[in-house]
Coordinates of C-alpha atoms and ligand atoms in Angstrom, one line a residue:
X1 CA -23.9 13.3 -20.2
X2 CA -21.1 11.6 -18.0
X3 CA -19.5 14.5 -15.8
X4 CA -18.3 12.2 -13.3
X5 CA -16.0 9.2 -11.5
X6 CA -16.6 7.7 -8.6
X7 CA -13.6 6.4 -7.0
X8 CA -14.0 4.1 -3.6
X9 CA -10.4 4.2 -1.9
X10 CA -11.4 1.2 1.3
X11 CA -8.4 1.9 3.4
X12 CA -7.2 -0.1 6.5
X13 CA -9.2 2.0 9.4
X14 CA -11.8 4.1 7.3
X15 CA -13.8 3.6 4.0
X16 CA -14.0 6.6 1.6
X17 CA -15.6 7.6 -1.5
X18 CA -14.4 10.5 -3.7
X19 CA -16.2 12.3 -6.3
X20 CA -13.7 13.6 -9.5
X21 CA -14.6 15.3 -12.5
X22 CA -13.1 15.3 -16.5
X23 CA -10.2 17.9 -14.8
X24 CA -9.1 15.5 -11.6
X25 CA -11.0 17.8 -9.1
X26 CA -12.4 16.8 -6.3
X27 CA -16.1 17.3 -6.3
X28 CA -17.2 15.9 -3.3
X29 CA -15.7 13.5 -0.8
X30 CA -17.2 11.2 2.5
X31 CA -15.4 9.0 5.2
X32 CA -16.5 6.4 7.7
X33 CA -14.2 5.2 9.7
X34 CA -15.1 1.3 11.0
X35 CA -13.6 -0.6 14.0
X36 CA -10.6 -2.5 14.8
X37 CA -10.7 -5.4 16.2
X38 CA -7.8 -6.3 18.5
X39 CA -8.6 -10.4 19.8
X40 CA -5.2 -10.9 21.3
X41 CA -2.0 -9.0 20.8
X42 CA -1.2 -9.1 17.4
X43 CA -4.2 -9.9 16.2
X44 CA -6.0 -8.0 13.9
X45 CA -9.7 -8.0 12.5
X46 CA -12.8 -5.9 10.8
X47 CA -16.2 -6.8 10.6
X48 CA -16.6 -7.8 6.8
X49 CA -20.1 -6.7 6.7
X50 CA -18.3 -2.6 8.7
X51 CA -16.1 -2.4 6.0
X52 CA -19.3 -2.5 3.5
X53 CA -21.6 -0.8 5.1
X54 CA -19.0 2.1 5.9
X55 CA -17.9 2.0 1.9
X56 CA -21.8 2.2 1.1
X57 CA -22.5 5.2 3.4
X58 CA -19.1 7.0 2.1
X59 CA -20.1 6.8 -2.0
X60 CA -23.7 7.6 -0.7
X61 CA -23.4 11.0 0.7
X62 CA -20.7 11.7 -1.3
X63 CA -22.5 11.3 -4.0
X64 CA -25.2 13.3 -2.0
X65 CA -23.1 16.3 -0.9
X66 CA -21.9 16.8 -4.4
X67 CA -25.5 17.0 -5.5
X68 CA -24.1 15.2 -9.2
X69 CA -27.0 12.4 -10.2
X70 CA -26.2 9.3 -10.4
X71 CA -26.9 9.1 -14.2
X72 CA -23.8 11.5 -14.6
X73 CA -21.2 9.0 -13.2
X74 CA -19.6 7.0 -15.5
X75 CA -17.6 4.8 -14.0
X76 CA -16.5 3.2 -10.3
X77 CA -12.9 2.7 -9.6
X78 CA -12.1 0.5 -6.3
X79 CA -8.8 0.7 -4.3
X80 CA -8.1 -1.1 -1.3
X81 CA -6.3 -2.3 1.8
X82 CA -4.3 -5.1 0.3
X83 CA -3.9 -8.9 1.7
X84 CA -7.0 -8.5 4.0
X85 CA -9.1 -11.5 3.7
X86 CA -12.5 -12.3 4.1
X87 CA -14.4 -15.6 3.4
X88 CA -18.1 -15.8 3.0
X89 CA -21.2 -18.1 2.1
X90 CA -22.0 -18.1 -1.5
X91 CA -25.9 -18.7 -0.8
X92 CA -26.2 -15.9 1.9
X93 CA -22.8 -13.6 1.8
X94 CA -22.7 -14.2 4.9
X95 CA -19.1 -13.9 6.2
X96 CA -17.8 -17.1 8.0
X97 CA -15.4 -15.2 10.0
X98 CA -14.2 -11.6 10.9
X99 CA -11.8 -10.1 7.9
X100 CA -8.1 -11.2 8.9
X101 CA -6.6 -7.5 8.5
X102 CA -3.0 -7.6 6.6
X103 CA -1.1 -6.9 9.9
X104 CA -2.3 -9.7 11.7
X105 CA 0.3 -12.1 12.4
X106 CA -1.5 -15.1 13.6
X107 CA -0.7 -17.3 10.9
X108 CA 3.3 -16.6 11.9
X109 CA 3.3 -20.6 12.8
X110 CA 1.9 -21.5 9.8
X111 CA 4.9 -19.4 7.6
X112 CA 7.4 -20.8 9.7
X113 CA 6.1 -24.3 8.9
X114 CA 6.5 -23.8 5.2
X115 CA 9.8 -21.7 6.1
X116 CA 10.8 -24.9 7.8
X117 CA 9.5 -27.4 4.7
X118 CA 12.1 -25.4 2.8
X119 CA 9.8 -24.2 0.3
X120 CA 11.2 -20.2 0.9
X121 CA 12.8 -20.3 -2.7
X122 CA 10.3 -21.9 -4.2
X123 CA 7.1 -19.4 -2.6
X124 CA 9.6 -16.2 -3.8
X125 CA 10.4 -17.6 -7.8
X126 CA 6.4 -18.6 -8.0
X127 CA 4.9 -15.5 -6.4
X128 CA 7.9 -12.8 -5.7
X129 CA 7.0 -12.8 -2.1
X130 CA 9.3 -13.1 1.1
X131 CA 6.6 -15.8 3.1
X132 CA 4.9 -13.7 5.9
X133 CA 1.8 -13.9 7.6
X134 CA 0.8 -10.5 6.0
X135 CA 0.1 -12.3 3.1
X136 CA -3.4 -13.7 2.5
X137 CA -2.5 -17.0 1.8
X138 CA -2.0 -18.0 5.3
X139 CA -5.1 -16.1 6.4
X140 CA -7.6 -18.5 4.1
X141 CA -6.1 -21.7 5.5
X142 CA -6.3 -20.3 9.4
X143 CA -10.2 -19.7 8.6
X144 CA -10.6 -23.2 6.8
X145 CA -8.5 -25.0 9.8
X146 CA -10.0 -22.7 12.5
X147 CA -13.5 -21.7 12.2
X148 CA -15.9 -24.9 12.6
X149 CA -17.6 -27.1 9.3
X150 CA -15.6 -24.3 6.8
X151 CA -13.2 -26.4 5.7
X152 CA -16.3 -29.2 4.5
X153 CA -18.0 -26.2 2.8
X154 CA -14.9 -24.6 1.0
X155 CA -14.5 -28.6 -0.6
X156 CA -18.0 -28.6 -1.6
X157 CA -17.9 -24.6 -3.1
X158 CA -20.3 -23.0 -0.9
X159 CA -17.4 -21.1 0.5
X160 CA -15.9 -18.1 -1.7
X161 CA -13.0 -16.3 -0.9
X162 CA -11.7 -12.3 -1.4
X163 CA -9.7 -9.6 -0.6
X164 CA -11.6 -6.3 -0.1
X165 CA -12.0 -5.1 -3.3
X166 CA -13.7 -9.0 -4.7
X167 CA -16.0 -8.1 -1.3
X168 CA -17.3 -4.7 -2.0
X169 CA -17.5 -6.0 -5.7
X170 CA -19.3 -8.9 -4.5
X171 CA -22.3 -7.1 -2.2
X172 CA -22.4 -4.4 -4.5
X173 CA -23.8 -6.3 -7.3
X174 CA -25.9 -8.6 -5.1
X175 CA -23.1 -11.3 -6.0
X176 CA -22.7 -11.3 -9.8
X177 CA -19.3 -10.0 -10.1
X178 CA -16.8 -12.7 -7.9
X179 CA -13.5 -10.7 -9.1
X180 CA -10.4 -9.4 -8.5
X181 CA -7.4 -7.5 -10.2
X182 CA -4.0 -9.1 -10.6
X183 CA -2.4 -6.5 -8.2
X184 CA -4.6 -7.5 -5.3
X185 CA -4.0 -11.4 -6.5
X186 CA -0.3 -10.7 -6.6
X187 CA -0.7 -10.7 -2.7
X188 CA -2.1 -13.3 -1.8
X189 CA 0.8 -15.4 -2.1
X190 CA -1.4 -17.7 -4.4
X191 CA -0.5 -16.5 -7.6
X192 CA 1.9 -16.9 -9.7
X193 CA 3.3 -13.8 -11.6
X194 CA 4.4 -15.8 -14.7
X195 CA 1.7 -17.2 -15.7
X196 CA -0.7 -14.5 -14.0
X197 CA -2.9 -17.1 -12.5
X198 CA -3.4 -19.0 -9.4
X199 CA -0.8 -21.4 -8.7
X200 CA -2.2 -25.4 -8.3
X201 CA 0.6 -26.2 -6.1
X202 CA 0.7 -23.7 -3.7
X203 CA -3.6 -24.0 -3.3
X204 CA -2.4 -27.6 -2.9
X205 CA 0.2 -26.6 -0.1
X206 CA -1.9 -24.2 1.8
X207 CA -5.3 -27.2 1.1
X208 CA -7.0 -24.0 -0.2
X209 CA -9.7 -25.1 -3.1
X210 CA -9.6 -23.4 -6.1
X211 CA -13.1 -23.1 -6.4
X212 CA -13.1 -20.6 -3.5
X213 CA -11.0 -17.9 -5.4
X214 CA -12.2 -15.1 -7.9
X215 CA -11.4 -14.9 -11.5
X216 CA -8.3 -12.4 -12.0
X217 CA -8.7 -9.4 -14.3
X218 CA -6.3 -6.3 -15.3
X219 CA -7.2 -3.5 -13.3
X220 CA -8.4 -1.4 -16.3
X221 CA -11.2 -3.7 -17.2
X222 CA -15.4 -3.7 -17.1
X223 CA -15.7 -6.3 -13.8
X224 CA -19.5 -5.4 -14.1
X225 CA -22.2 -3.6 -13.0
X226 CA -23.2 -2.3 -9.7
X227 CA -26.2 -1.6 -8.1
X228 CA -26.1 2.4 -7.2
X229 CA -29.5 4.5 -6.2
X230 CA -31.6 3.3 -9.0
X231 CA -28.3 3.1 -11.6
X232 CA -26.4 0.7 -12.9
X233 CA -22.9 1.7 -12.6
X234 CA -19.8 -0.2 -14.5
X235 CA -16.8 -0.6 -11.9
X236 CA -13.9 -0.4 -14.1
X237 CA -10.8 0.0 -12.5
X238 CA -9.5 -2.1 -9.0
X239 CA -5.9 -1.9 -7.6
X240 CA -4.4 -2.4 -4.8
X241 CA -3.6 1.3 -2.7
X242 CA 0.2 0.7 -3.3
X243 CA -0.1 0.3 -7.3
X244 CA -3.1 2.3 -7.2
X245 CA -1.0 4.9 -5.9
X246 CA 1.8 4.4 -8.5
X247 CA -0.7 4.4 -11.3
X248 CA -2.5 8.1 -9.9
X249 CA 1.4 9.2 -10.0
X250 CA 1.5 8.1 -13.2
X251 CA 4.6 5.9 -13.1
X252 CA 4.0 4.3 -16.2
X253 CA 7.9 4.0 -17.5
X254 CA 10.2 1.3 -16.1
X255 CA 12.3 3.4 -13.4
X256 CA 9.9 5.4 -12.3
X257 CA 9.0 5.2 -8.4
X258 CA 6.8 6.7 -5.9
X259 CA 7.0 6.7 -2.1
X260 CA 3.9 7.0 -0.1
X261 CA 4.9 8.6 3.6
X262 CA 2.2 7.8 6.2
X263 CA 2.6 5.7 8.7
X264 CA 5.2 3.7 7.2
X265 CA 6.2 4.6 4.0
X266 CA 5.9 2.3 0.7
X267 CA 8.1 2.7 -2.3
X268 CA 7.1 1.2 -5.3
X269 CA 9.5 0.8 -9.1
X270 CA 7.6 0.3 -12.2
X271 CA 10.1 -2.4 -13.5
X272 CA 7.7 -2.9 -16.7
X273 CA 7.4 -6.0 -18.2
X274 CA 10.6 -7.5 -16.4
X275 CA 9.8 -9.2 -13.4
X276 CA 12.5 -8.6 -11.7
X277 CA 13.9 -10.3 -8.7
X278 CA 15.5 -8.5 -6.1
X279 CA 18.9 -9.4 -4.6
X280 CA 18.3 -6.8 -2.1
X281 CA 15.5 -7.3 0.1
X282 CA 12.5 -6.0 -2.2
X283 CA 9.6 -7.7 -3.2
X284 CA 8.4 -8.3 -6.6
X285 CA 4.8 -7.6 -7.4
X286 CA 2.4 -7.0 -10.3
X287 CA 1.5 -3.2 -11.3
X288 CA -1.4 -1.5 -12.7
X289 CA -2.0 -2.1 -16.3
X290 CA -5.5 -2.0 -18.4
X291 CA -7.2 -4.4 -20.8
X292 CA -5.1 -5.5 -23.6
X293 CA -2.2 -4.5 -22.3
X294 CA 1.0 -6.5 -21.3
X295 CA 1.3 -7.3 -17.8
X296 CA 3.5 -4.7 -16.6
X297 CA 5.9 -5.1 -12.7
X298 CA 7.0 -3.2 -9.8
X299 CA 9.4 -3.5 -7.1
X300 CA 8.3 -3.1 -4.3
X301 CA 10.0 -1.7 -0.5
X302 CA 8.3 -1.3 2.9
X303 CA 9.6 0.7 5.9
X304 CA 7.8 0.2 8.7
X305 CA 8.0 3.3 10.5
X306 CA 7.4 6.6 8.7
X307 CA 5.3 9.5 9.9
X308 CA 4.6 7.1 12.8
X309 CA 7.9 8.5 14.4
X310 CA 6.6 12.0 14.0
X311 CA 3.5 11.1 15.5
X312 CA 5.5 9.3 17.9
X313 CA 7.3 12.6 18.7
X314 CA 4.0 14.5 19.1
X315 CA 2.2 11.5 21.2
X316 CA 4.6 10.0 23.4
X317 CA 7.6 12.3 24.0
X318 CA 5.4 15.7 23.4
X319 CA 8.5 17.7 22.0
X320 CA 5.7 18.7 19.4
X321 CA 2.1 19.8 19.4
X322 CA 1.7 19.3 15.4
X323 CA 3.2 16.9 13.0
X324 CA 3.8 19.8 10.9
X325 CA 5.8 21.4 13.8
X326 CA 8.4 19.2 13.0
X327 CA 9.1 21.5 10.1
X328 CA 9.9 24.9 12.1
X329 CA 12.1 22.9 14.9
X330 CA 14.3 21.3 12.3
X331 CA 15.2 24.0 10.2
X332 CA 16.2 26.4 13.5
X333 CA 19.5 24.2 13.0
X334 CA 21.6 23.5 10.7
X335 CA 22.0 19.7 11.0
X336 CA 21.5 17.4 13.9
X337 CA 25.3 17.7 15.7
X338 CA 26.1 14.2 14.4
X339 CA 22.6 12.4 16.3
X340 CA 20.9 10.0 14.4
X341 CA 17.9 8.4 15.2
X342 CA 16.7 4.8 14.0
X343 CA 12.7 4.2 14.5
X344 CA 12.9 0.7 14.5
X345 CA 9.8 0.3 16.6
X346 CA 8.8 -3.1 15.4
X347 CA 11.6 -4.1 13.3
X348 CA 13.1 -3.0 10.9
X349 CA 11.8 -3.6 7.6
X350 CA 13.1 -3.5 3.8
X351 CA 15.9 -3.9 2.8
X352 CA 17.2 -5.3 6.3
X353 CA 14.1 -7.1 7.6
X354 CA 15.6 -7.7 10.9
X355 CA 12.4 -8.7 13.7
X356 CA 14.9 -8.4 15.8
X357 CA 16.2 -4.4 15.9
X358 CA 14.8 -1.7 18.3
X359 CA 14.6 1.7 18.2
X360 CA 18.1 3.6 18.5
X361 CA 19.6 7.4 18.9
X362 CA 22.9 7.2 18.7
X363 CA 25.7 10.4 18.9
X364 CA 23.9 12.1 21.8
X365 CA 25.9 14.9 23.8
X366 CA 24.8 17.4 26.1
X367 CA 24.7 20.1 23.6
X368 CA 21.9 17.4 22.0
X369 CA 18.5 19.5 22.2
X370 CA 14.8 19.2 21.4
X371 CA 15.4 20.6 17.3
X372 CA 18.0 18.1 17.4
X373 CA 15.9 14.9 18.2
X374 CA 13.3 16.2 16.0
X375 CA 15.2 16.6 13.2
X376 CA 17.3 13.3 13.1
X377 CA 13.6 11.8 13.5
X378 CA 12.8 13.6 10.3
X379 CA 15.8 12.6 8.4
X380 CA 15.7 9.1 9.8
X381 CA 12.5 8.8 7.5
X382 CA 15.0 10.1 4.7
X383 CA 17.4 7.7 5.0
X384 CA 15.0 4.7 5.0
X385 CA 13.7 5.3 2.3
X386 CA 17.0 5.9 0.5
X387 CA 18.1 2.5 1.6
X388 CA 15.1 1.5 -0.5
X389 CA 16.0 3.3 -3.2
X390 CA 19.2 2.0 -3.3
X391 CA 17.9 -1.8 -3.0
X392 CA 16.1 -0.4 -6.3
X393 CA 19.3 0.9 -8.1
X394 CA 20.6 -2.2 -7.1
X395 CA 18.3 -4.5 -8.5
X396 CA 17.9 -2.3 -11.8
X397 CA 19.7 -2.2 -14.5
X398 CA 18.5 1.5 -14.7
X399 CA 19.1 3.6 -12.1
X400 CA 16.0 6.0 -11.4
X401 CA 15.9 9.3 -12.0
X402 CA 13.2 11.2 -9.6
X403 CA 11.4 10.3 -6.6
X404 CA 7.4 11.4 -7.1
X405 CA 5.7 11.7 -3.4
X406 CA 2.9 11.1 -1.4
X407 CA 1.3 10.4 1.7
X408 CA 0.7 12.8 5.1
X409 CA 4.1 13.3 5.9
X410 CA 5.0 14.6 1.8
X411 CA 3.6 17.9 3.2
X412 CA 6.8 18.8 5.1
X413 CA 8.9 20.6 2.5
X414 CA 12.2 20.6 5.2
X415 CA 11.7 16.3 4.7
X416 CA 11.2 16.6 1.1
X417 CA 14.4 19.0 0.3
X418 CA 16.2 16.5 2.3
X419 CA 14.9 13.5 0.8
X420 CA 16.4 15.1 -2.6
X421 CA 19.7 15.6 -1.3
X422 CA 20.6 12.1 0.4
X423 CA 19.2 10.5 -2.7
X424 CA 20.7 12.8 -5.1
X425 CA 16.9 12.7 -7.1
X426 CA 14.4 15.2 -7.8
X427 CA 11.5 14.6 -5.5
X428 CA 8.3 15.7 -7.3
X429 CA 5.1 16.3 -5.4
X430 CA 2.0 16.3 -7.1
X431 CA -0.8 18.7 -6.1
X432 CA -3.2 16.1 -6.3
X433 CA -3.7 14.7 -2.3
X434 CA -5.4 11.8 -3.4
X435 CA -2.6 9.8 -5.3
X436 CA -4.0 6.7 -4.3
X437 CA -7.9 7.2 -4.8
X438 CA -6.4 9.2 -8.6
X439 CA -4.9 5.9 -9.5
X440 CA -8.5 3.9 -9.2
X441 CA -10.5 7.0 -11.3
X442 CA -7.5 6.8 -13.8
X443 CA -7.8 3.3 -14.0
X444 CA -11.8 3.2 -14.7
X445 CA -11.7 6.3 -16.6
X446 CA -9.2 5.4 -18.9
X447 CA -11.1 2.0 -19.5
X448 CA -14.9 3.3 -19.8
X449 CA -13.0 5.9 -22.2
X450 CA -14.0 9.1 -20.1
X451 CA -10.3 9.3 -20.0
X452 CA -8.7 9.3 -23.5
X453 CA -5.1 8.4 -22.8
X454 CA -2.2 8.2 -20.4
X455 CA -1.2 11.5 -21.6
X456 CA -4.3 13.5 -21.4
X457 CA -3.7 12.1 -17.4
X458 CA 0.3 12.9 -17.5
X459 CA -1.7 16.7 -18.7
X460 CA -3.8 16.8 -15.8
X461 CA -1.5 15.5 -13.0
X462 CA 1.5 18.0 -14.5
X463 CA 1.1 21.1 -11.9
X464 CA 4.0 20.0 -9.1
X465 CA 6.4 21.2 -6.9
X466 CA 10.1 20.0 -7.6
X467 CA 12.8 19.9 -4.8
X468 CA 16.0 19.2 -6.3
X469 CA 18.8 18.1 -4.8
X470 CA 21.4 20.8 -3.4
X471 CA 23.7 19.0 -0.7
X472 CA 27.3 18.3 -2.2
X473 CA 28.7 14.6 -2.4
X474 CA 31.0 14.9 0.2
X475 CA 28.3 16.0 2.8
X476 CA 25.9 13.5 1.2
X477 CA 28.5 10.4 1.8
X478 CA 29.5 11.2 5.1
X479 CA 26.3 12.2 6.0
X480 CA 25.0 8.0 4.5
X481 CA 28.2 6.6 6.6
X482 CA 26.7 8.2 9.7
X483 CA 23.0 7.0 9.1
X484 CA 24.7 3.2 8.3
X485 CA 26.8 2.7 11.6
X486 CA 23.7 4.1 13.6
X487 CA 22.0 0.7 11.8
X488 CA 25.1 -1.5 12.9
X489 CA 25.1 -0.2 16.2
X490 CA 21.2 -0.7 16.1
X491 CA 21.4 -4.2 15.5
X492 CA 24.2 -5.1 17.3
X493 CA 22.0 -4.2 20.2
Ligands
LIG1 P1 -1.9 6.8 6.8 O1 -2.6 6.9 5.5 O2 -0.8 5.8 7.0 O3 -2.8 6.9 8.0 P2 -1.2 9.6 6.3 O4 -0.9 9.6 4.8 O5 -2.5 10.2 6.7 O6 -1.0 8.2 6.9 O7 0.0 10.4 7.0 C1 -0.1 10.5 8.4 C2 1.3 10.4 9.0 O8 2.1 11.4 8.5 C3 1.3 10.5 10.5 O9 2.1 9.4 11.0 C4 1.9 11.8 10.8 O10 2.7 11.8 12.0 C5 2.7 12.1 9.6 N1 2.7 13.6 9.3 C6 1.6 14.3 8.9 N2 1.9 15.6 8.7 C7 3.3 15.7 8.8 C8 4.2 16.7 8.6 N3 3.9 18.0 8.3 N4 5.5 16.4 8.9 C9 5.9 15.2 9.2 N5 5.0 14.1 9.4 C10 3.7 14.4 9.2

């Protein structure tokens, strides 16, 4: 009898495994968190052979402390990090080089050489990407220029290539399964999203051969077995976190949009089947879908500094002692006295994608107090993302109509309420925590048939908390015309 699905969410600093059952609880859940490795600044790396050995020990004594046997699990679902990429020897799986982490920007010479080639609109109608060093692309050719006698072995196909999830896939089946999911593919910068395949010319651009990349599958789909405690498991579900997360919200209809608030925050659309490209500083990328199915499209907005300037807050300036202290000192007053506060620690990213921009507060007096500081921090997450929304309206020919959450910083009800009224949306928050790690048990439930349908999910992810929107237009405009000359006066500066 199959009571169980094992969902392995690999994020960026720790691996985790989580346990659910037919009703979406969690059973049981383990973490491991695994180094960082920080070569020069800017650089970023993990130990390939960390990330597995943390994701092994995580589904282990999860599966331990939840005393279910392994003979009661029906399926694996995988989520992961995005972009990070790892290269390893066919014959031994032995990595050739630490796992280039997606923030690294060490391959910023190499985009700027193809920025420079001119070959900006032709990277963005091929693979809906801006061209950045966060995406893998660059990452494989560093390793095949960089690290000694790999490019030789890449030509003669002893060398394959993956993001995370085609790794843990890779080790856990003692190599069989050399996959990945078009989600993950979709950010590599490799693929191309018409034809859902890897694209000749750009492998041919970036000298990247083909026979070093995995097949691509829908993320609903039966990638193969794994090795578990004396089991054979079927993995059958991967996504990336971002559309992993959309899918456990169950975005499913074109218009609907999540935002994930952690560090930074990450909004994604489900456009459907319309790959649609943004005039408005989004990127386009693929979304969830399962076997059979058409391939289905989001738009996609990052802002780089979310919870981060809560944290910030806490850490740096200690006007706070707990994130969730931000809550009580914002609602003492009954709006920020006209500050306004623009985390642009590192840039600013979608829609404006200015490098460039640093950190603001602008409209300071001397009645400007603590509450104050900390509340235009709070609302400064607010209007970012509503800046993404309206890059989605924008690009849309339907505007959407509610805002589901996620994410660390989803827990402050003061950020939500005002979220709904600068956006004019209902913002929905789910009970379920794990949007992310729901999306990759959906995903392999829904194909291994433990799950019947995307309603019986819809069903079990219904139970939310709703904050409509209450502020009037008037407050709601000027309030936008404020937030929009603190990011002229930002990057005038
Ligand atoms: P990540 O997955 O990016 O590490 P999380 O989803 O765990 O992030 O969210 C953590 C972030 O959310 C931190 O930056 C923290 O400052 C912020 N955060 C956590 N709780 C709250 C809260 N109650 N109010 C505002 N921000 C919060």
């Amino acid at each position: 009898m199959k009571k169980y699905i094992l969902a392995l969410d690999e994020g960026t600093t720790s691996a985790r495994a989580i346990l659910f059952d037919k009703n979406m609880n969690v059973v049981s859940i383990a973490q491991n968190e695994f180094p960082q490795i920080f070569p020069k600044p800017g650089w970023v790396e993990q130990n390939p052979l960390e990330i597995y050995a943390s994701q092994y020990a995580a589904m282990t004594e999860c599966v331990a402390l939840s005393g279910a046997a392994p003979e009661e699990i029906a399926a694996v679902g995988i989520t992961n990090q995005r972009e990070t990429t790892i290269v390893w020897e066919k014959s031994t799986g032995r990595p050739v080089f630490n796992a280039i982490v997606w923030q690294c920007r060490r391959t910023a010479g190499i985009c700027e050489k193809l920025e420079e080639a001119g070959l900006a609109d032709k990277i963005a109608e091929k693979t809906g990407l801006k061209i950045d060093a966060y995406f893998s692309g660059t990452k494989i050719k560093w390793i095949l220029d960089n690290v000694e006698g790999a490019r030789e072995k890449a030509e003669a196909g002893e060398l394959l290539f993956g993001t995370v999830d085609t790794w843990l896939m890779w080790k856990l089946s003692s190599g069989r399964i050399h996959l990945t999911d078009h989600t993950n593919a979709s950010r590599t910068m490799l693929y191309n999203l018409r034809t859902g395949d890897w694209d000749e010319e750009l492998l041919k651009i970036l000298g990247i051969p083909r026979s070093m990349l995995p097949g691509i599958a829908p993320s609903g789909h039966l990638y193969g077995n794994i090795d578990f405690l004396g089991v054979s498991l079927p993995v059958c579900g991967v996504a990336g976190d971002q559309q992993s997360a959309l899918f456990g919200q169950c975005c499913f209809a074109p218009g609907e949009m999540k935002n994930t608030y952690g560090t930074g925050c990450f909004l994604l659309a489900n456009t459907g089947s319309d790959i649609v490209r943004s005039k408005s500083g989004l990127i386009t990328t693929v979304a969830a879908t399962l076997d059979g199915e058409a391939r289905e499209y989001a738009l996609e907005g990052s802002v780089f500094v979310g919870g981060a300037v809560i944290k910030w807050l806490r850490d740096s300036m200690k006007l706070i002692d707990e994130a969730h202290d931000s809550e009580y000192f914002a609602r003492k007053i009954k709006d920020t006295g006209g500050v306004y506060m623009v985390p642009a620690f590192s840039g600013l990213g979608a829609p404006y994608w200015d490098m460039h921009a640093q950190g603001t507060i602008v409209g300071v007096t001397g009645g400007t107090g603590r509450a104050h500081i900390i509340r235009a921090a709070l609302e400064s997450i607010a209007y970012q993302t509503e800046d993404v929304i309206r890059s989605v309206s924008s690009d849309m020919d339907k505007p959407p109509v509610s805002l589901k959450v996620d994410g660390g910083a989803s827990a402050n009800g003061f950020l939500m309420q005002f979220q709904a009224d600068i956006s004019g949306l209902d913002v929905v928050r789910a009970d379920m925590k794990e949007a992310t790690a729901a999306g990759a048990a959906y995903l392999a439930g829904l194909t291994c048939g433990f799950f019947k349908d995307r309603e019986e999910i819809k069903a079990l992810a219904s139970a939310a908390k709703i904050f409509s929107p209450e502020m009037d237009n008037d407050t709601r405009k000027q309030k936008l015309d404020g937030w929009h000359r603190a990011i002229k006066a930002c990057r005038a500066y």
